[in-house]
mmCIF file of C-alpha atoms in Angstrom:
data_model
loop_
_atom_site.group_PDB
_atom_site.id
_atom_site.type_symbol
_atom_site.label_atom_id
_atom_site.label_comp_id
_atom_site.label_asym_id
_atom_site.label_seq_id
_atom_site.Cartn_x
_atom_site.Cartn_y
_atom_site.Cartn_z
ATOM 1 C CA MET A 1 0.000 0.000 0.000
ATOM 2 C CA THR A 2 1.011 3.562 -0.566
ATOM 3 C CA PRO A 3 0.796 6.111 2.263
ATOM 4 C CA ARG A 4 -2.460 7.372 0.717
ATOM 5 C CA GLU A 5 -3.924 3.856 0.734
ATOM 6 C CA VAL A 6 -2.750 3.271 4.305
ATOM 7 C CA ASN A 7 -4.465 6.533 5.241
ATOM 8 C CA VAL A 8 -7.717 5.054 3.885
ATOM 9 C CA LEU A 9 -7.075 1.903 5.912
ATOM 10 C CA LEU A 10 -6.335 3.888 9.086
ATOM 11 C CA THR A 11 -9.399 6.068 8.594
ATOM 12 C CA ASN A 12 -11.548 2.942 8.391
ATOM 13 C CA ALA A 13 -9.782 1.451 11.394
ATOM 14 C CA ALA A 14 -10.474 4.614 13.406
ATOM 15 C CA LEU A 15 -14.177 4.252 12.633
ATOM 16 C CA LEU A 16 -14.033 0.826 14.268
ATOM 17 C CA ASP A 17 -11.563 1.660 17.027
ATOM 18 C CA ALA A 18 -11.445 5.122 18.612
ATOM 19 C CA ARG A 19 -7.945 4.360 19.937
ATOM 20 C CA LEU A 20 -6.667 4.864 16.369
ATOM 21 C CA ARG A 21 -8.073 8.362 15.922
ATOM 22 C CA ARG A 22 -5.308 10.894 15.301
ATOM 23 C CA GLU A 23 -4.879 14.476 14.236
ATOM 24 C CA PRO A 24 -4.332 14.779 10.458
ATOM 25 C CA GLU A 25 -0.586 15.428 10.697
ATOM 26 C CA GLU A 26 0.045 12.501 13.026
ATOM 27 C CA ARG A 27 -2.158 10.217 10.893
ATOM 28 C CA ALA A 28 -0.141 11.206 7.799
ATOM 29 C CA GLN A 29 3.113 10.331 9.581
ATOM 30 C CA MET A 30 1.597 7.076 10.765
ATOM 31 C CA ALA A 31 0.436 6.239 7.219
ATOM 32 C CA THR A 32 3.922 6.834 5.854
ATOM 33 C CA ALA A 33 5.480 4.548 8.464
ATOM 34 C CA TRP A 34 2.889 1.809 7.992
ATOM 35 C CA ALA A 35 3.263 2.000 4.195
ATOM 36 C CA GLN A 36 6.921 1.057 4.508
ATOM 37 C CA ILE A 37 5.877 -2.165 6.232
ATOM 38 C CA LEU A 38 2.803 -2.861 4.098
ATOM 39 C CA ALA A 39 4.217 -1.995 0.667
ATOM 40 C CA ASP A 40 3.483 -5.485 -0.662
ATOM 41 C CA VAL A 41 -0.110 -5.618 0.613
ATOM 42 C CA SER A 42 -2.904 -4.234 -1.564
ATOM 43 C CA LEU A 43 -5.538 -1.926 -0.115
ATOM 44 C CA GLU A 44 -8.214 -4.518 -0.919
ATOM 45 C CA VAL A 45 -6.380 -7.206 1.038
ATOM 46 C CA GLY A 46 -5.541 -4.751 3.827
ATOM 47 C CA MET A 47 -9.203 -3.830 4.229
ATOM 48 C CA ALA A 48 -10.185 -7.499 4.372
ATOM 49 C CA ALA A 49 -7.466 -8.086 6.995
ATOM 50 C CA LEU A 50 -8.752 -5.100 8.983
ATOM 51 C CA GLN A 51 -12.268 -6.549 9.025
ATOM 52 C CA GLN A 52 -10.971 -9.981 9.994
ATOM 53 C CA HIS A 53 -8.872 -8.517 12.816
ATOM 54 C CA TYR A 54 -11.787 -6.684 14.407
ATOM 55 C CA ARG A 55 -14.043 -9.736 14.102
ATOM 56 C CA GLU A 56 -11.667 -11.599 16.388
ATOM 57 C CA GLU A 57 -9.688 -9.020 18.404
ATOM 58 C CA THR A 58 -10.374 -6.168 20.798
ATOM 59 C CA ARG A 59 -6.828 -4.773 20.782
ATOM 60 C CA PRO A 60 -5.838 -2.076 18.266
ATOM 61 C CA ILE A 61 -4.559 -3.298 14.922
ATOM 62 C CA MET A 62 -0.875 -2.946 14.053
ATOM 63 C CA PRO A 63 0.991 -3.303 10.742
ATOM 64 C CA ALA A 64 2.178 -6.786 11.750
ATOM 65 C CA ASP A 65 -1.455 -7.851 12.138
ATOM 66 C CA ILE A 66 -2.262 -6.688 8.608
ATOM 67 C CA ALA A 67 0.811 -8.441 7.199
ATOM 68 C CA ALA A 68 0.025 -11.682 9.032
ATOM 69 C CA LEU A 69 -3.628 -11.661 8.009
ATOM 70 C CA ALA A 70 -2.881 -10.658 4.414
ATOM 71 C CA ASP A 71 -1.920 -14.187 3.420
ATOM 72 C CA ALA A 72 -5.069 -15.583 5.029
ATOM 73 C CA VAL A 73 -7.403 -13.197 3.171
ATOM 74 C CA THR A 74 -5.610 -13.141 -0.180
ATOM 75 C CA PRO A 75 -8.184 -13.837 -2.887
ATOM 76 C CA ASP A 76 -8.484 -17.354 -4.291
ATOM 77 C CA ARG A 77 -6.935 -16.242 -7.580
ATOM 78 C CA VAL A 78 -3.623 -15.812 -5.750
ATOM 79 C CA ARG A 79 -3.928 -19.005 -3.720
ATOM 80 C CA LEU A 80 -4.170 -20.914 -7.001
ATOM 81 C CA ALA A 81 -0.742 -19.634 -7.985
ATOM 82 C CA ASP A 82 1.031 -22.737 -6.702
ATOM 83 C CA GLY A 83 -0.151 -24.635 -9.777
ATOM 84 C CA SER A 84 2.422 -24.513 -12.565
ATOM 85 C CA ASP A 85 -0.308 -24.710 -15.238
ATOM 86 C CA TRP A 86 -2.057 -21.672 -13.749
ATOM 87 C CA LEU A 87 1.210 -19.766 -13.602
ATOM 88 C CA THR A 88 2.116 -20.639 -17.178
ATOM 89 C CA ARG A 89 -1.350 -19.607 -18.445
ATOM 90 C CA HIS A 90 -0.791 -16.207 -16.841
ATOM 91 C CA GLY A 91 2.662 -15.695 -18.333
ATOM 92 C CA VAL A 92 4.659 -16.535 -15.214
ATOM 93 C CA ASN A 93 7.681 -18.830 -15.241
ATOM 94 C CA PRO A 94 6.862 -21.399 -12.511
ATOM 95 C CA ALA A 95 10.532 -21.932 -11.621
ATOM 96 C CA GLU A 96 11.096 -18.186 -11.153
ATOM 97 C CA PHE A 97 7.933 -17.896 -9.081
ATOM 98 C CA GLN A 98 8.929 -20.841 -6.863
ATOM 99 C CA SER A 99 12.461 -19.573 -6.328
ATOM 100 C CA ARG A 100 11.129 -16.215 -5.141
ATOM 101 C CA ILE A 101 8.653 -17.906 -2.786
ATOM 102 C CA ASP A 102 11.447 -20.124 -1.453
ATOM 103 C CA ALA A 103 13.446 -16.933 -0.818
ATOM 104 C CA GLY A 104 10.649 -15.744 1.485
ATOM 105 C CA GLU A 105 8.683 -13.400 -0.768
ATOM 106 C CA ARG A 106 4.901 -13.313 -0.530
ATOM 107 C CA PRO A 107 2.986 -14.932 -3.407
ATOM 108 C CA ALA A 108 0.726 -11.904 -3.956
ATOM 109 C CA ARG A 109 3.694 -9.567 -4.245
ATOM 110 C CA VAL A 110 5.580 -11.849 -6.627
ATOM 111 C CA LEU A 111 2.544 -12.183 -8.884
ATOM 112 C CA ARG A 112 2.008 -8.420 -8.910
ATOM 113 C CA GLU A 113 5.666 -7.782 -9.754
ATOM 114 C CA LEU A 114 5.538 -10.378 -12.522
ATOM 115 C CA GLY A 115 2.592 -8.616 -14.099
ATOM 116 C CA VAL A 116 -0.355 -10.746 -13.013
ATOM 117 C CA SER A 117 -3.211 -8.334 -12.422
ATOM 118 C CA GLY A 118 -5.415 -8.491 -9.364
ATOM 119 C CA ASP A 119 -8.521 -9.227 -11.432
ATOM 120 C CA VAL A 120 -7.318 -12.554 -12.869
#
């Protein structure tokens, strides 16, 4: 997410959790810091993670919560990416994809960087 997208996320979080309400300047600084951590998470996935967090938790959400939940709420189109046929059909070299996953990268980020759109 970009700082602007994180600002949207934080604004929604503040509607659910008054502990996250901040003055505009502080919220902008917070969004910039969170964006550095959540750069490989889309706003759509971040919003789904936010909803999931507050369904199960009463503590304020943190960037680590979003990152941890992101894999759990990633759309099915990304979960299917472990199939080499699926990858090949979408123009992705399965060996390259697997090597990046083995190196610790997130599947959603790898797919995005390799040009697989979010609406596949």
